Amino acid sequence: LFLPSTLKEIELYAFMFCQSLRLLILPPDVDLNNVGHGIIYETNIQQIAENAGVAYEEDDNGAITDESNRRVIEWLIHHMDETPFHKLCSDSSITTRQINNYLIEHGNNTEAAIDTIHGTTPLHMLSMNPNAPADTIAALLDVEVEVAFSLDNRGKTSLDYARDHNVDGLIAMIGSLCNHRHSA
């Protein structure tokens, strides 16, 4: 789930019991004081956070402590710092220029890097991003078309995610794959 940069507040227990929630991208400039307690309580991503050593703690009354809530939120913001290209691809204002600049600076082989938490490539992240422009998705795909068929931990390709979250991106990906096929 990609939350927009215009988001100002997240309510207490906003995603509680959303068992299928395994990815939550908070805006990088979110005000931690406007994020309610327990936003990922009883979700799949809570388990991922706990596996990373970050967990909600409760006080004597069973309420989530402020400090543990802050640690979980900070983890949500920074858990992708070790995969900077993935993090860039999840940015709600990503552009083709940013993708191209990253590839120039870090090399084209970074498009196939795998995120150890979700098993995704940067193209998976970009395809899940509902704000990613279609030409940006196509530009990344054109670097290495085989990445389009790479499966993540859920057995999904970037094409699957584009179908579900970014139809314009899916159309651009299909166009790129057809062009690649005809040029081969």
PDB file of C-alpha atoms in Angstrom:
ATOM      1  CA  LEU A   1       0.000   0.000   0.000  1.00  0.00           C
ATOM      2  CA  PHE A   2       1.491   3.323  -1.090  1.00  0.00           C
ATOM      3  CA  LEU A   3       0.260   6.263   0.950  1.00  0.00           C
ATOM      4  CA  PRO A   4       0.328   9.617  -0.879  1.00  0.00           C
ATOM      5  CA  SER A   5       2.652  12.465   0.082  1.00  0.00           C
ATOM      6  CA  THR A   6      -0.422  14.619   0.730  1.00  0.00           C
ATOM      7  CA  LEU A   7      -1.379  12.416   3.675  1.00  0.00           C
ATOM      8  CA  LYS A   8      -1.535  14.453   6.870  1.00  0.00           C
ATOM      9  CA  GLU A   9      -2.760  11.948   9.475  1.00  0.00           C
ATOM     10  CA  ILE A  10      -3.178   8.212  10.020  1.00  0.00           C
ATOM     11  CA  GLU A  11      -5.788   7.186  12.551  1.00  0.00           C
ATOM     12  CA  LEU A  12      -5.261   4.893  15.524  1.00  0.00           C
ATOM     13  CA  TYR A  13      -5.164   1.217  14.427  1.00  0.00           C
ATOM     14  CA  ALA A  14      -5.849   2.314  10.819  1.00  0.00           C
ATOM     15  CA  PHE A  15      -4.914  -1.020   9.212  1.00  0.00           C
ATOM     16  CA  MET A  16      -5.616  -3.326  12.149  1.00  0.00           C
ATOM     17  CA  PHE A  17      -6.463  -6.883  11.088  1.00  0.00           C
ATOM     18  CA  CYS A  18      -5.611  -6.228   7.419  1.00  0.00           C
ATOM     19  CA  GLN A  19      -3.903  -9.615   7.301  1.00  0.00           C
ATOM     20  CA  SER A  20      -2.808  -9.298   3.669  1.00  0.00           C
ATOM     21  CA  LEU A  21      -0.962  -6.023   4.309  1.00  0.00           C
ATOM     22  CA  ARG A  22       2.693  -6.899   3.794  1.00  0.00           C
ATOM     23  CA  LEU A  23       3.986  -3.614   2.417  1.00  0.00           C
ATOM     24  CA  LEU A  24       3.163  -0.115   3.627  1.00  0.00           C
ATOM     25  CA  ILE A  25       4.996   2.856   2.154  1.00  0.00           C
ATOM     26  CA  LEU A  26       4.662   5.945   4.324  1.00  0.00           C
ATOM     27  CA  PRO A  27       5.483   9.348   2.863  1.00  0.00           C
ATOM     28  CA  PRO A  28       9.089  10.211   3.816  1.00  0.00           C
ATOM     29  CA  ASP A  29       8.046  13.511   5.389  1.00  0.00           C
ATOM     30  CA  VAL A  30       5.145  12.119   7.434  1.00  0.00           C
ATOM     31  CA  ASP A  31       4.808  13.823  10.816  1.00  0.00           C
ATOM     32  CA  LEU A  32       5.262  11.043  13.363  1.00  0.00           C
ATOM     33  CA  ASN A  33       3.027  12.941  15.783  1.00  0.00           C
ATOM     34  CA  ASN A  34       0.133  12.514  13.350  1.00  0.00           C
ATOM     35  CA  VAL A  35       0.425   8.738  13.084  1.00  0.00           C
ATOM     36  CA  GLY A  36      -1.840   6.855  15.467  1.00  0.00           C
ATOM     37  CA  HIS A  37      -0.803   3.908  17.599  1.00  0.00           C
ATOM     38  CA  GLY A  38      -0.892   0.399  16.213  1.00  0.00           C
ATOM     39  CA  ILE A  39      -1.355   1.226  12.531  1.00  0.00           C
ATOM     40  CA  ILE A  40       0.042  -2.179  11.491  1.00  0.00           C
ATOM     41  CA  TYR A  41      -1.259  -4.123  14.497  1.00  0.00           C
ATOM     42  CA  GLU A  42      -2.246  -7.699  13.569  1.00  0.00           C
ATOM     43  CA  THR A  43      -1.077  -7.362   9.947  1.00  0.00           C
ATOM     44  CA  ASN A  44       1.428  -9.349   7.932  1.00  0.00           C
ATOM     45  CA  ILE A  45       3.823  -6.400   7.973  1.00  0.00           C
ATOM     46  CA  GLN A  46       3.761  -6.414  11.787  1.00  0.00           C
ATOM     47  CA  GLN A  47       5.241  -9.920  11.607  1.00  0.00           C
ATOM     48  CA  ILE A  48       7.891  -8.676   9.156  1.00  0.00           C
ATOM     49  CA  ALA A  49       8.761  -5.842  11.567  1.00  0.00           C
ATOM     50  CA  GLU A  50       8.984  -8.290  14.480  1.00  0.00           C
ATOM     51  CA  ASN A  51      11.280 -10.538  12.432  1.00  0.00           C
ATOM     52  CA  ALA A  52      13.482  -7.449  11.991  1.00  0.00           C
ATOM     53  CA  GLY A  53      13.504  -6.928  15.765  1.00  0.00           C
ATOM     54  CA  VAL A  54      10.951  -4.118  15.936  1.00  0.00           C
ATOM     55  CA  ALA A  55       7.767  -4.808  17.886  1.00  0.00           C
ATOM     56  CA  TYR A  56       4.904  -3.096  19.619  1.00  0.00           C
ATOM     57  CA  GLU A  57       5.157  -3.233  23.404  1.00  0.00           C
ATOM     58  CA  GLU A  58       2.216  -2.838  25.749  1.00  0.00           C
ATOM     59  CA  ASP A  59       2.027  -1.084  29.101  1.00  0.00           C
ATOM     60  CA  ASP A  60       0.382  -2.551  32.208  1.00  0.00           C
ATOM     61  CA  ASN A  61      -3.055  -1.583  30.851  1.00  0.00           C
ATOM     62  CA  GLY A  62      -2.536  -3.352  27.509  1.00  0.00           C
ATOM     63  CA  ALA A  63      -2.052  -0.123  25.526  1.00  0.00           C
ATOM     64  CA  ILE A  64       0.775   0.198  22.993  1.00  0.00           C
ATOM     65  CA  THR A  65       3.551   2.342  24.426  1.00  0.00           C
ATOM     66  CA  ASP A  66       4.443   5.625  22.735  1.00  0.00           C
ATOM     67  CA  GLU A  67       8.101   4.616  22.416  1.00  0.00           C
ATOM     68  CA  SER A  68       7.423   1.246  20.765  1.00  0.00           C
ATOM     69  CA  ASN A  69       4.875   2.850  18.439  1.00  0.00           C
ATOM     70  CA  ARG A  70       7.479   5.441  17.382  1.00  0.00           C
ATOM     71  CA  ARG A  71      10.045   2.663  16.721  1.00  0.00           C
ATOM     72  CA  VAL A  72       7.574   0.759  14.530  1.00  0.00           C
ATOM     73  CA  ILE A  73       6.688   3.887  12.540  1.00  0.00           C
ATOM     74  CA  GLU A  74      10.358   4.772  12.081  1.00  0.00           C
ATOM     75  CA  TRP A  75      10.996   1.214  10.917  1.00  0.00           C
ATOM     76  CA  LEU A  76       8.160   1.580   8.384  1.00  0.00           C
ATOM     77  CA  ILE A  77       9.780   4.750   7.044  1.00  0.00           C
ATOM     78  CA  HIS A  78      13.316   3.344   6.915  1.00  0.00           C
ATOM     79  CA  HIS A  79      13.001  -0.416   6.391  1.00  0.00           C
ATOM     80  CA  MET A  80      13.867  -0.053   2.719  1.00  0.00           C
ATOM     81  CA  ASP A  81      16.975   2.072   3.286  1.00  0.00           C
ATOM     82  CA  GLU A  82      19.185  -0.942   2.546  1.00  0.00           C
ATOM     83  CA  THR A  83      17.635  -1.206  -0.922  1.00  0.00           C
ATOM     84  CA  PRO A  84      17.799   2.407  -2.131  1.00  0.00           C
ATOM     85  CA  PHE A  85      16.671   1.676  -5.692  1.00  0.00           C
ATOM     86  CA  HIS A  86      13.564  -0.078  -4.366  1.00  0.00           C
ATOM     87  CA  LYS A  87      12.934   2.892  -2.098  1.00  0.00           C
ATOM     88  CA  LEU A  88      13.319   5.306  -5.018  1.00  0.00           C
ATOM     89  CA  CYS A  89      10.851   3.242  -7.069  1.00  0.00           C
ATOM     90  CA  SER A  90       8.299   3.489  -4.251  1.00  0.00           C
ATOM     91  CA  ASP A  91       8.448   7.304  -4.229  1.00  0.00           C
ATOM     92  CA  SER A  92       5.060   8.790  -5.152  1.00  0.00           C
ATOM     93  CA  SER A  93       6.746  11.447  -7.315  1.00  0.00           C
ATOM     94  CA  ILE A  94       9.195   9.154  -9.170  1.00  0.00           C
ATOM     95  CA  THR A  95      10.238  10.233 -12.668  1.00  0.00           C
ATOM     96  CA  THR A  96      11.995   8.612 -15.607  1.00  0.00           C
ATOM     97  CA  ARG A  97      14.867  11.040 -15.132  1.00  0.00           C
ATOM     98  CA  GLN A  98      15.382   9.845 -11.537  1.00  0.00           C
ATOM     99  CA  ILE A  99      15.435   6.208 -12.707  1.00  0.00           C
ATOM    100  CA  ASN A 100      17.909   6.980 -15.490  1.00  0.00           C
ATOM    101  CA  ASN A 101      20.149   9.011 -13.166  1.00  0.00           C
ATOM    102  CA  TYR A 102      20.178   6.184 -10.620  1.00  0.00           C
ATOM    103  CA  LEU A 103      21.102   3.628 -13.275  1.00  0.00           C
ATOM    104  CA  ILE A 104      23.876   5.877 -14.634  1.00  0.00           C
ATOM    105  CA  GLU A 105      25.282   6.385 -11.150  1.00  0.00           C
ATOM    106  CA  HIS A 106      24.944   2.794  -9.887  1.00  0.00           C
ATOM    107  CA  GLY A 107      24.988   0.679 -13.052  1.00  0.00           C
ATOM    108  CA  ASN A 108      22.323  -1.160 -15.002  1.00  0.00           C
ATOM    109  CA  ASN A 109      22.701  -4.359 -12.975  1.00  0.00           C
ATOM    110  CA  THR A 110      20.877  -2.700 -10.054  1.00  0.00           C
ATOM    111  CA  GLU A 111      17.535  -3.184 -11.833  1.00  0.00           C
ATOM    112  CA  ALA A 112      17.664  -6.878 -10.934  1.00  0.00           C
ATOM    113  CA  ALA A 113      18.527  -6.385  -7.240  1.00  0.00           C
ATOM    114  CA  ILE A 114      16.284  -8.423  -4.939  1.00  0.00           C
ATOM    115  CA  ASP A 115      14.787  -6.982  -1.746  1.00  0.00           C
ATOM    116  CA  THR A 116      15.370  -9.604   0.954  1.00  0.00           C
ATOM    117  CA  ILE A 117      12.125  -8.836   2.810  1.00  0.00           C
ATOM    118  CA  HIS A 118       9.662  -9.263  -0.067  1.00  0.00           C
ATOM    119  CA  GLY A 119      11.790 -10.838  -2.806  1.00  0.00           C
ATOM    120  CA  THR A 120      10.968  -7.967  -5.139  1.00  0.00           C
ATOM    121  CA  THR A 121      12.981  -6.230  -7.829  1.00  0.00           C
ATOM    122  CA  PRO A 122      12.856  -2.449  -8.331  1.00  0.00           C
ATOM    123  CA  LEU A 123      10.498  -3.121 -11.271  1.00  0.00           C
ATOM    124  CA  HIS A 124       8.093  -4.894  -8.889  1.00  0.00           C
ATOM    125  CA  MET A 125       8.120  -1.803  -6.650  1.00  0.00           C
ATOM    126  CA  LEU A 126       7.633   0.578  -9.551  1.00  0.00           C
ATOM    127  CA  SER A 127       4.770  -1.551 -10.917  1.00  0.00           C
ATOM    128  CA  MET A 128       3.050  -1.529  -7.507  1.00  0.00           C
ATOM    129  CA  ASN A 129       3.386   2.244  -7.286  1.00  0.00           C
ATOM    130  CA  PRO A 130       0.065   3.688  -8.484  1.00  0.00           C
ATOM    131  CA  ASN A 131       1.745   7.076  -8.989  1.00  0.00           C
ATOM    132  CA  ALA A 132       4.572   5.848 -11.220  1.00  0.00           C
ATOM    133  CA  PRO A 133       4.261   7.206 -14.758  1.00  0.00           C
ATOM    134  CA  ALA A 134       3.886   4.561 -17.467  1.00  0.00           C
ATOM    135  CA  ASP A 135       6.960   5.798 -19.334  1.00  0.00           C
ATOM    136  CA  THR A 136       9.035   5.452 -16.170  1.00  0.00           C
ATOM    137  CA  ILE A 137       7.984   1.818 -15.768  1.00  0.00           C
ATOM    138  CA  ALA A 138       8.701   1.147 -19.443  1.00  0.00           C
ATOM    139  CA  ALA A 139      12.118   2.830 -19.188  1.00  0.00           C
ATOM    140  CA  LEU A 140      13.157   0.551 -16.327  1.00  0.00           C
ATOM    141  CA  LEU A 141      11.803  -2.511 -18.114  1.00  0.00           C
ATOM    142  CA  ASP A 142      13.775  -1.621 -21.255  1.00  0.00           C
ATOM    143  CA  VAL A 143      17.034  -1.928 -19.289  1.00  0.00           C
ATOM    144  CA  GLU A 144      16.516  -5.669 -18.780  1.00  0.00           C
ATOM    145  CA  VAL A 145      13.260  -7.188 -20.047  1.00  0.00           C
ATOM    146  CA  GLU A 146      13.849 -10.532 -18.297  1.00  0.00           C
ATOM    147  CA  VAL A 147      13.237  -8.800 -14.943  1.00  0.00           C
ATOM    148  CA  ALA A 148       9.554  -8.511 -15.934  1.00  0.00           C
ATOM    149  CA  PHE A 149       9.227 -12.265 -15.415  1.00  0.00           C
ATOM    150  CA  SER A 150      11.040 -12.415 -12.078  1.00  0.00           C
ATOM    151  CA  LEU A 151       8.840 -13.831  -9.288  1.00  0.00           C
ATOM    152  CA  ASP A 152       8.705 -12.280  -5.807  1.00  0.00           C
ATOM    153  CA  ASN A 153       8.068 -14.141  -2.536  1.00  0.00           C
ATOM    154  CA  ARG A 154       4.345 -14.306  -3.360  1.00  0.00           C
ATOM    155  CA  GLY A 155       4.961 -15.786  -6.814  1.00  0.00           C
ATOM    156  CA  LYS A 156       3.999 -12.563  -8.606  1.00  0.00           C
ATOM    157  CA  THR A 157       5.726 -10.745 -11.437  1.00  0.00           C
ATOM    158  CA  SER A 158       5.896  -7.013 -11.976  1.00  0.00           C
ATOM    159  CA  LEU A 159       3.275  -7.521 -14.692  1.00  0.00           C
ATOM    160  CA  ASP A 160       0.890  -8.911 -12.067  1.00  0.00           C
ATOM    161  CA  TYR A 161       1.412  -5.867  -9.854  1.00  0.00           C
ATOM    162  CA  ALA A 162       1.028  -3.425 -12.737  1.00  0.00           C
ATOM    163  CA  ARG A 163      -2.277  -5.118 -13.631  1.00  0.00           C
ATOM    164  CA  ASP A 164      -3.494  -4.635 -10.069  1.00  0.00           C
ATOM    165  CA  HIS A 165      -2.062  -1.186  -9.282  1.00  0.00           C
ATOM    166  CA  ASN A 166      -0.982   0.687 -12.415  1.00  0.00           C
ATOM    167  CA  VAL A 167      -2.866  -0.233 -15.588  1.00  0.00           C
ATOM    168  CA  ASP A 168      -1.154   2.491 -17.647  1.00  0.00           C
ATOM    169  CA  GLY A 169       2.153   0.979 -16.544  1.00  0.00           C
ATOM    170  CA  LEU A 170       0.955  -2.484 -17.594  1.00  0.00           C
ATOM    171  CA  ILE A 171       0.080  -1.219 -21.062  1.00  0.00           C
ATOM    172  CA  ALA A 172       3.506   0.428 -21.355  1.00  0.00           C
ATOM    173  CA  MET A 173       5.187  -2.806 -20.207  1.00  0.00           C
ATOM    174  CA  ILE A 174       3.306  -4.881 -22.772  1.00  0.00           C
ATOM    175  CA  GLY A 175       4.309  -2.371 -25.460  1.00  0.00           C
ATOM    176  CA  SER A 176       7.953  -2.582 -24.403  1.00  0.00           C
ATOM    177  CA  LEU A 177       7.867  -6.380 -24.379  1.00  0.00           C
ATOM    178  CA  CYS A 178       6.326  -6.432 -27.864  1.00  0.00           C
ATOM    179  CA  ASN A 179       8.934  -3.984 -29.157  1.00  0.00           C
ATOM    180  CA  HIS A 180      11.704  -6.072 -27.635  1.00  0.00           C
ATOM    181  CA  ARG A 181      10.319  -9.234 -29.216  1.00  0.00           C
ATOM    182  CA  HIS A 182      10.153  -7.623 -32.656  1.00  0.00           C
ATOM    183  CA  SER A 183      13.681  -6.245 -32.368  1.00  0.00           C
ATOM    184  CA  ALA A 184      15.179  -9.578 -31.275  1.00  0.00           C
TER     185      ALA A 184
END
